[in-house]
Amino acid sequence: MSQNRPRFGMTRREFGALGATAGAIVALDWSLPRLARAAGDVKASDLIPGKVPEMIVHNAKLGVMETPLELLRQHRVTPKEIMFNRLHFPISGERSWTASLEPVERPDWTITFDGLVSRIRRVTVADLEKMGTTEVETVVQCAGNGRAFFAAKAKCPGSQWQHGGMANVTFEGVPLKQLIEELNPGLGAQVRYITVNGADDPPTPKGADFEKSYRIDDPALDHAILAIRMNGEPIPACHGGPVRLLIPGFYGNMNVKYVTRVLFAAAQSPTVFQSRAYRVPLQPVEPGQMKISDFTITNSEPTYAFRIKSVIFAPLASDSVKAGKVTISGVAFNDGQAPITLVEVSTDGGRSWRAAAIEKPKSPFAWYHWSLEAELTAGTHTLVAKATDAWGRSQPLDGTVMWNPKGYEWNGADHVTVTVT
Amino acid sequence: MLHALLLVSALFLSVGIPARAAEIELPAGNGRDLVYGKCRTCHDLQYLVDSAGIDEATWDGLLDDMEGYGCEFTADQRERLLAYLATYLGPTPPPAEVSAATAAAEVDGETLFRDQCASCHQEDGRGVEGDFPPLDGNPDLFTDRMFPVYVLLFGLEGEIDVLGKTYTGIMPSFGHLSDVEIATLVRYIRNAWSNRARYTPALELSGDDVRAAREKPLNPTAVHVYRAQQVATSRP
């Protein structure tokens, strides 16, 4: 583990600055007395050995953590040691095995294809290994990434993710549609949804199980794979190994980990994780208009496809910037359905804009790198970045217009305030 | 003497063992203990701390959501939970001095158990296989007079074997409970269910015993080592 530190760690100064920004967000509008020994004490590296200690821990019991942008920006393909992590159930007790960056060696791991089918089918990881696989470089992102920024309008409950709940990695696996065709289970005429379940179970008997449903005719499923490798090696346990469903362009909760079952059904799963959680209202709402528990399958939809987004990687508030020519750079991505054609950057808080140079990625689902050289004078500047794609989809200048009760799918134009000396 | 030695070695072992759990302290106030008892089963309290500042209607909706996820509470418990959350983790929490001044009412062991322990160990004390060890029929409650007190005061972390099953969980500390409450709870779990048959007067505890135990420099992993020693001596 210690070998990884110099490669992935950051300098003391960067780390200090980071703490200051994270603290500032929490202390924004209230102060709680004596929140002794909160998360700051628990190191990601102690929760999941191999993760770097600089990760920002959001929930120790679940191993939830995000990557500081100071680390994320150092790699084209995000290494597992700094990749954000999100699990729904405790990483202790029955599920202690998920608290690991090591691969899960389980060739006998079995996935059952059943439901409204004429023939129940089973495949093992060993079977998948023998089939033709494809590899895709793709952004993975938590649906709650950026939730902290909604607090400018009204705070949303839950982990206050900043930008680090995302990564750009490669996943390799067997295309789902092709696999279903080969298995030929004989789908019933009423099949409208696929529901995917994993081996992670809640810790109490009454606990809700986690599973996700997708419309079977959703074109995004054409790119879905049952992934067995991430960044060229078997998927680490905490990231969903031995088998994870990966739907490029979909929010992270849709990429079910530890897949054990693919169910063909007429309706979506009744689990609260599908019917009430991870949803955004169909109509825009203002704070107070809709109760957090009022989500139904008719007034809202699941956090499926990524909204278009750009994030400034440099300079960050923690960087020291010298007056003169400064390279402003970052990444942009969307759901992969249409190429990103424009990234506009402002150095005066959004009054004037210039187009940045965009680097086309290998895969439509990976993040696009962009950069722009600008002349910055001494003083304080607010940098803003905004992406647009070929379908004209773009980011709202004020991201809080997309406020929603659970704080999902933040995609406001990114704002970074830097002090130039 | 042997006792003291074991404790010392336990402490040495625990030095440098990193924290795998966040022991998060919430602002003192009526109902806080119930939150500690009900809201640490499926995730830790950072979700609550990170949500601090949301209004009562949102906390109210969140409790419905938690019920959907499998959190169990009676109507009375729900009211107490909401009152605490909306006040102390609401938009305008009272200043610290005011919130600190709350007296714990006299309560019986069964109510305490329902509020503090049942969410993990279950009402019937049978636990959940692989996650929360059973307390009903658990011989470890009887190996040593003080062991359960240490578990409650300091927590317990490390692999344990209970009635042939392995547990690798983390039992959080309940040191926020009063001395009398802890003594009452330990008496209750040793007398409840099928445990009653094993109870002997030699196991009797008072609040003073608990107060004295608070001074021990233990932590969850040290209690784990202490437990191993007790199990080794009681089951030769």
mmCIF file of N, CA and C in Angstrom, chain A residues 46-129:
data_model
loop_
_atom_site.group_PDB
_atom_site.id
_atom_site.type_symbol
_atom_site.label_atom_id
_atom_site.label_comp_id
_atom_site.label_asym_id
_atom_site.label_seq_id
_atom_site.Cartn_x
_atom_site.Cartn_y
_atom_site.Cartn_z
ATOM 1 N N ASP A 46 -8.090 2.978 5.545
ATOM 2 C CA ASP A 46 -8.399 2.021 6.601
ATOM 3 C C ASP A 46 -9.725 1.311 6.342
ATOM 4 N N LEU A 47 -10.584 1.970 5.581
ATOM 5 C CA LEU A 47 -11.879 1.359 5.267
ATOM 6 C C LEU A 47 -11.712 0.330 4.160
ATOM 7 N N ILE A 48 -11.029 0.763 3.091
ATOM 8 C CA ILE A 48 -10.769 -0.115 1.958
ATOM 9 C C ILE A 48 -9.270 -0.042 1.691
ATOM 10 N N PRO A 49 -8.498 -1.026 2.180
ATOM 11 C CA PRO A 49 -7.047 -0.960 2.039
ATOM 12 C C PRO A 49 -6.652 -0.769 0.572
ATOM 13 N N GLY A 50 -5.730 0.182 0.344
ATOM 14 C CA GLY A 50 -5.309 0.463 -1.024
ATOM 15 C C GLY A 50 -5.856 1.778 -1.537
ATOM 16 N N LYS A 51 -7.002 2.210 -1.004
ATOM 17 C CA LYS A 51 -7.498 3.544 -1.365
ATOM 18 C C LYS A 51 -6.569 4.558 -0.697
ATOM 19 N N VAL A 52 -6.342 5.683 -1.354
ATOM 20 C CA VAL A 52 -5.417 6.648 -0.758
ATOM 21 C C VAL A 52 -6.109 7.388 0.394
ATOM 22 N N PRO A 53 -5.333 7.747 1.407
ATOM 23 C CA PRO A 53 -5.944 8.371 2.595
ATOM 24 C C PRO A 53 -6.523 9.756 2.323
ATOM 25 N N GLU A 54 -6.182 10.349 1.174
ATOM 26 C CA GLU A 54 -6.697 11.693 0.882
ATOM 27 C C GLU A 54 -8.147 11.700 0.413
ATOM 28 N N MET A 55 -8.713 10.534 0.132
ATOM 29 C CA MET A 55 -10.108 10.488 -0.315
ATOM 30 C C MET A 55 -10.994 11.164 0.737
ATOM 31 N N ILE A 56 -12.077 11.783 0.282
ATOM 32 C CA ILE A 56 -13.000 12.438 1.212
ATOM 33 C C ILE A 56 -14.083 11.416 1.578
ATOM 34 N N VAL A 57 -14.097 10.995 2.846
ATOM 35 C CA VAL A 57 -15.029 9.943 3.264
ATOM 36 C C VAL A 57 -16.403 10.552 3.553
ATOM 37 N N HIS A 58 -17.435 10.016 2.920
ATOM 38 C CA HIS A 58 -18.802 10.490 3.166
ATOM 39 C C HIS A 58 -19.585 9.578 4.096
ATOM 40 N N ASN A 59 -19.248 8.301 4.122
ATOM 41 C CA ASN A 59 -19.916 7.405 5.064
ATOM 42 C C ASN A 59 -19.015 6.201 5.292
ATOM 43 N N ALA A 60 -18.392 6.174 6.480
ATOM 44 C CA ALA A 60 -17.389 5.145 6.762
ATOM 45 C C ALA A 60 -18.012 3.753 6.748
ATOM 46 N N LYS A 61 -19.194 3.635 7.297
ATOM 47 C CA LYS A 61 -19.810 2.312 7.423
ATOM 48 C C LYS A 61 -20.126 1.702 6.058
ATOM 49 N N LEU A 62 -20.367 2.574 5.063
ATOM 50 C CA LEU A 62 -20.691 2.082 3.720
ATOM 51 C C LEU A 62 -19.500 2.198 2.776
ATOM 52 N N GLY A 63 -18.388 2.708 3.270
ATOM 53 C CA GLY A 63 -17.230 2.886 2.390
ATOM 54 C C GLY A 63 -17.491 3.888 1.278
ATOM 55 N N VAL A 64 -18.296 4.920 1.563
ATOM 56 C CA VAL A 64 -18.606 5.928 0.546
ATOM 57 C C VAL A 64 -17.545 7.020 0.581
ATOM 58 N N MET A 65 -16.948 7.313 -0.562
ATOM 59 C CA MET A 65 -15.853 8.293 -0.595
ATOM 60 C C MET A 65 -15.753 8.948 -1.962
ATOM 61 N N GLU A 66 -15.280 10.198 -1.985
ATOM 62 C CA GLU A 66 -15.079 10.858 -3.274
ATOM 63 C C GLU A 66 -13.626 11.260 -3.456
ATOM 64 N N THR A 67 -13.257 11.525 -4.703
ATOM 65 C CA THR A 67 -11.875 11.837 -5.051
ATOM 66 C C THR A 67 -11.668 13.345 -5.082
ATOM 67 N N PRO A 68 -10.644 13.847 -4.388
ATOM 68 C CA PRO A 68 -10.331 15.272 -4.549
ATOM 69 C C PRO A 68 -9.924 15.539 -6.003
ATOM 70 N N LEU A 69 -10.387 16.647 -6.572
ATOM 71 C CA LEU A 69 -10.051 16.939 -7.971
ATOM 72 C C LEU A 69 -8.547 17.069 -8.174
ATOM 73 N N GLU A 70 -7.839 17.467 -7.102
ATOM 74 C CA GLU A 70 -6.374 17.577 -7.195
ATOM 75 C C GLU A 70 -5.756 16.241 -7.574
ATOM 76 N N LEU A 71 -6.404 15.139 -7.199
ATOM 77 C CA LEU A 71 -5.908 13.809 -7.573
ATOM 78 C C LEU A 71 -6.509 13.340 -8.889
ATOM 79 N N LEU A 72 -7.798 13.584 -9.046
ATOM 80 C CA LEU A 72 -8.515 13.080 -10.222
ATOM 81 C C LEU A 72 -7.878 13.597 -11.514
ATOM 82 N N ARG A 73 -7.422 14.847 -11.492
ATOM 83 C CA ARG A 73 -6.910 15.469 -12.710
ATOM 84 C C ARG A 73 -5.545 14.941 -13.126
ATOM 85 N N GLN A 74 -4.901 14.174 -12.266
ATOM 86 C CA GLN A 74 -3.558 13.702 -12.590
ATOM 87 C C GLN A 74 -3.542 12.502 -13.537
ATOM 88 N N HIS A 75 -4.706 11.925 -13.822
ATOM 89 C CA HIS A 75 -4.712 10.687 -14.611
ATOM 90 C C HIS A 75 -5.740 10.747 -15.732
ATOM 91 N N ARG A 76 -5.362 10.231 -16.884
ATOM 92 C CA ARG A 76 -6.312 10.134 -17.999
ATOM 93 C C ARG A 76 -7.333 9.043 -17.698
ATOM 94 N N VAL A 77 -6.812 7.906 -17.239
ATOM 95 C CA VAL A 77 -7.684 6.817 -16.811
ATOM 96 C C VAL A 77 -7.543 6.738 -15.292
ATOM 97 N N THR A 78 -8.658 6.865 -14.594
ATOM 98 C CA THR A 78 -8.606 6.951 -13.135
ATOM 99 C C THR A 78 -8.164 5.625 -12.511
ATOM 100 N N PRO A 79 -7.052 5.613 -11.768
ATOM 101 C CA PRO A 79 -6.641 4.366 -11.112
ATOM 102 C C PRO A 79 -7.607 3.993 -9.981
ATOM 103 N N LYS A 80 -7.705 2.696 -9.723
ATOM 104 C CA LYS A 80 -8.660 2.224 -8.708
ATOM 105 C C LYS A 80 -8.350 2.793 -7.326
ATOM 106 N N GLU A 81 -7.086 3.107 -7.076
ATOM 107 C CA GLU A 81 -6.682 3.588 -5.747
ATOM 108 C C GLU A 81 -7.317 4.931 -5.399
ATOM 109 N N ILE A 82 -7.703 5.694 -6.438
ATOM 110 C CA ILE A 82 -8.294 7.009 -6.154
ATOM 111 C C ILE A 82 -9.732 7.104 -6.658
ATOM 112 N N MET A 83 -10.280 6.001 -7.133
ATOM 113 C CA MET A 83 -11.633 6.044 -7.695
ATOM 114 C C MET A 83 -12.669 6.201 -6.585
ATOM 115 N N PHE A 84 -13.660 7.049 -6.820
ATOM 116 C CA PHE A 84 -14.719 7.244 -5.821
ATOM 117 C C PHE A 84 -15.417 5.909 -5.567
ATOM 118 N N ASN A 85 -16.068 5.790 -4.438
ATOM 119 C CA ASN A 85 -16.745 4.536 -4.137
ATOM 120 C C ASN A 85 -18.102 4.787 -3.509
ATOM 121 N N ARG A 86 -19.058 3.935 -3.865
ATOM 122 C CA ARG A 86 -20.414 4.087 -3.341
ATOM 123 C C ARG A 86 -21.022 2.707 -3.203
ATOM 124 N N LEU A 87 -21.316 2.332 -1.973
ATOM 125 C CA LEU A 87 -22.006 1.066 -1.739
ATOM 126 C C LEU A 87 -23.263 1.391 -0.946
ATOM 127 N N HIS A 88 -24.260 0.541 -1.034
ATOM 128 C CA HIS A 88 -25.537 0.849 -0.394
ATOM 129 C C HIS A 88 -25.699 0.180 0.963
ATOM 130 N N PHE A 89 -24.849 -0.799 1.237
ATOM 131 C CA PHE A 89 -24.978 -1.547 2.488
ATOM 132 C C PHE A 89 -23.624 -1.578 3.192
ATOM 133 N N PRO A 90 -23.642 -1.814 4.523
ATOM 134 C CA PRO A 90 -22.390 -1.753 5.283
ATOM 135 C C PRO A 90 -21.302 -2.670 4.714
ATOM 136 N N ILE A 91 -20.068 -2.196 4.823
ATOM 137 C CA ILE A 91 -18.938 -2.995 4.346
ATOM 138 C C ILE A 91 -18.386 -3.857 5.478
ATOM 139 N N SER A 92 -19.197 -4.031 6.529
ATOM 140 C CA SER A 92 -18.811 -4.912 7.637
ATOM 141 C C SER A 92 -19.792 -6.088 7.663
ATOM 142 N N GLY A 93 -19.615 -7.002 8.622
ATOM 143 C CA GLY A 93 -20.521 -8.142 8.744
ATOM 144 C C GLY A 93 -20.482 -9.010 7.487
ATOM 145 N N GLU A 94 -21.662 -9.454 7.057
ATOM 146 C CA GLU A 94 -21.788 -10.348 5.897
ATOM 147 C C GLU A 94 -21.055 -9.841 4.658
ATOM 148 N N ARG A 95 -21.001 -8.509 4.519
ATOM 149 C CA ARG A 95 -20.428 -7.960 3.307
ATOM 150 C C ARG A 95 -19.010 -7.436 3.484
ATOM 151 N N SER A 96 -18.287 -7.930 4.485
ATOM 152 C CA SER A 96 -16.904 -7.485 4.700
ATOM 153 C C SER A 96 -16.052 -7.670 3.448
ATOM 154 N N TRP A 97 -16.377 -8.697 2.658
ATOM 155 C CA TRP A 97 -15.579 -8.976 1.461
ATOM 156 C C TRP A 97 -15.652 -7.851 0.423
ATOM 157 N N THR A 98 -16.665 -6.978 0.537
ATOM 158 C CA THR A 98 -16.764 -5.889 -0.442
ATOM 159 C C THR A 98 -15.807 -4.738 -0.098
ATOM 160 N N ALA A 99 -15.209 -4.769 1.106
ATOM 161 C CA ALA A 99 -14.307 -3.689 1.516
ATOM 162 C C ALA A 99 -12.894 -3.963 1.021
ATOM 163 N N SER A 100 -12.748 -4.227 -0.275
ATOM 164 C CA SER A 100 -11.437 -4.610 -0.783
ATOM 165 C C SER A 100 -11.224 -4.104 -2.200
ATOM 166 N N LEU A 101 -9.983 -3.748 -2.491
ATOM 167 C CA LEU A 101 -9.605 -3.340 -3.849
ATOM 168 C C LEU A 101 -9.106 -4.537 -4.656
ATOM 169 N N GLU A 102 -9.056 -5.695 -3.993
ATOM 170 C CA GLU A 102 -8.588 -6.902 -4.684
ATOM 171 C C GLU A 102 -9.710 -7.468 -5.547
ATOM 172 N N PRO A 103 -9.343 -8.152 -6.621
ATOM 173 C CA PRO A 103 -10.369 -8.789 -7.447
ATOM 174 C C PRO A 103 -11.036 -9.949 -6.709
ATOM 175 N N VAL A 104 -12.245 -10.282 -7.127
ATOM 176 C CA VAL A 104 -12.962 -11.408 -6.526
ATOM 177 C C VAL A 104 -12.756 -12.617 -7.435
ATOM 178 N N GLU A 105 -12.015 -13.597 -6.975
ATOM 179 C CA GLU A 105 -11.736 -14.790 -7.804
ATOM 180 C C GLU A 105 -12.869 -15.781 -7.649
ATOM 181 N N ARG A 106 -13.885 -15.676 -8.487
ATOM 182 C CA ARG A 106 -15.023 -16.587 -8.364
ATOM 183 C C ARG A 106 -15.505 -17.022 -9.744
ATOM 184 N N PRO A 107 -14.741 -17.907 -10.408
ATOM 185 C CA PRO A 107 -15.159 -18.359 -11.747
ATOM 186 C C PRO A 107 -16.528 -19.037 -11.738
ATOM 187 N N ASP A 108 -16.933 -19.577 -10.565
ATOM 188 C CA ASP A 108 -18.216 -20.286 -10.486
ATOM 189 C C ASP A 108 -19.393 -19.343 -10.201
ATOM 190 N N TRP A 109 -19.099 -18.075 -10.026
ATOM 191 C CA TRP A 109 -20.152 -17.071 -9.755
ATOM 192 C C TRP A 109 -21.209 -17.176 -10.853
ATOM 193 N N THR A 110 -22.469 -17.273 -10.473
ATOM 194 C CA THR A 110 -23.505 -17.578 -11.460
ATOM 195 C C THR A 110 -24.547 -16.466 -11.572
ATOM 196 N N ILE A 111 -24.909 -16.177 -12.801
ATOM 197 C CA ILE A 111 -25.960 -15.190 -13.066
ATOM 198 C C ILE A 111 -27.141 -15.920 -13.684
ATOM 199 N N THR A 112 -28.310 -15.701 -13.082
ATOM 200 C CA THR A 112 -29.516 -16.380 -13.568
ATOM 201 C C THR A 112 -30.359 -15.423 -14.398
ATOM 202 N N PHE A 113 -30.793 -15.869 -15.567
ATOM 203 C CA PHE A 113 -31.687 -15.101 -16.433
ATOM 204 C C PHE A 113 -33.052 -15.760 -16.342
ATOM 205 N N ASP A 114 -34.007 -15.046 -15.702
ATOM 206 C CA ASP A 114 -35.328 -15.673 -15.556
ATOM 207 C C ASP A 114 -36.435 -14.634 -15.601
ATOM 208 N N GLY A 115 -37.606 -14.968 -15.095
ATOM 209 C CA GLY A 115 -38.763 -14.081 -15.177
ATOM 210 C C GLY A 115 -39.693 -14.583 -16.268
ATOM 211 N N LEU A 116 -40.168 -13.661 -17.110
ATOM 212 C CA LEU A 116 -41.102 -14.042 -18.169
ATOM 213 C C LEU A 116 -40.343 -14.631 -19.358
ATOM 214 N N VAL A 117 -39.828 -15.813 -19.156
ATOM 215 C CA VAL A 117 -39.048 -16.481 -20.205
ATOM 216 C C VAL A 117 -39.537 -17.924 -20.347
ATOM 217 N N SER A 118 -39.272 -18.515 -21.476
ATOM 218 C CA SER A 118 -39.651 -19.928 -21.624
ATOM 219 C C SER A 118 -38.564 -20.851 -21.096
ATOM 220 N N ARG A 119 -37.304 -20.357 -21.067
ATOM 221 C CA ARG A 119 -36.206 -21.202 -20.584
ATOM 222 C C ARG A 119 -35.324 -20.394 -19.631
ATOM 223 N N ILE A 120 -35.232 -20.817 -18.383
ATOM 224 C CA ILE A 120 -34.327 -20.151 -17.438
ATOM 225 C C ILE A 120 -32.897 -20.481 -17.847
ATOM 226 N N ARG A 121 -32.051 -19.465 -17.900
ATOM 227 C CA ARG A 121 -30.658 -19.682 -18.306
ATOM 228 C C ARG A 121 -29.712 -19.257 -17.198
ATOM 229 N N ARG A 122 -28.546 -19.904 -17.169
ATOM 230 C CA ARG A 122 -27.522 -19.508 -16.192
ATOM 231 C C ARG A 122 -26.185 -19.406 -16.896
ATOM 232 N N VAL A 123 -25.423 -18.380 -16.538
ATOM 233 C CA VAL A 123 -24.039 -18.305 -17.021
ATOM 234 C C VAL A 123 -23.128 -18.036 -15.832
ATOM 235 N N THR A 124 -21.925 -18.526 -15.929
ATOM 236 C CA THR A 124 -20.948 -18.283 -14.869
ATOM 237 C C THR A 124 -19.921 -17.273 -15.367
ATOM 238 N N VAL A 125 -19.130 -16.779 -14.435
ATOM 239 C CA VAL A 125 -18.058 -15.870 -14.811
ATOM 240 C C VAL A 125 -17.090 -16.577 -15.760
ATOM 241 N N ALA A 126 -16.858 -17.874 -15.510
ATOM 242 C CA ALA A 126 -15.977 -18.645 -16.394
ATOM 243 C C ALA A 126 -16.535 -18.661 -17.817
ATOM 244 N N ASP A 127 -17.868 -18.795 -17.953
ATOM 245 C CA ASP A 127 -18.489 -18.742 -19.286
ATOM 246 C C ASP A 127 -18.235 -17.383 -19.937
ATOM 247 N N LEU A 128 -18.445 -16.316 -19.146
ATOM 248 C CA LEU A 128 -18.274 -14.967 -19.695
ATOM 249 C C LEU A 128 -16.846 -14.771 -20.199
ATOM 250 N N GLU A 129 -15.898 -15.295 -19.432
ATOM 251 C CA GLU A 129 -14.477 -15.176 -19.811
ATOM 252 C C GLU A 129 -14.232 -15.738 -21.207
#
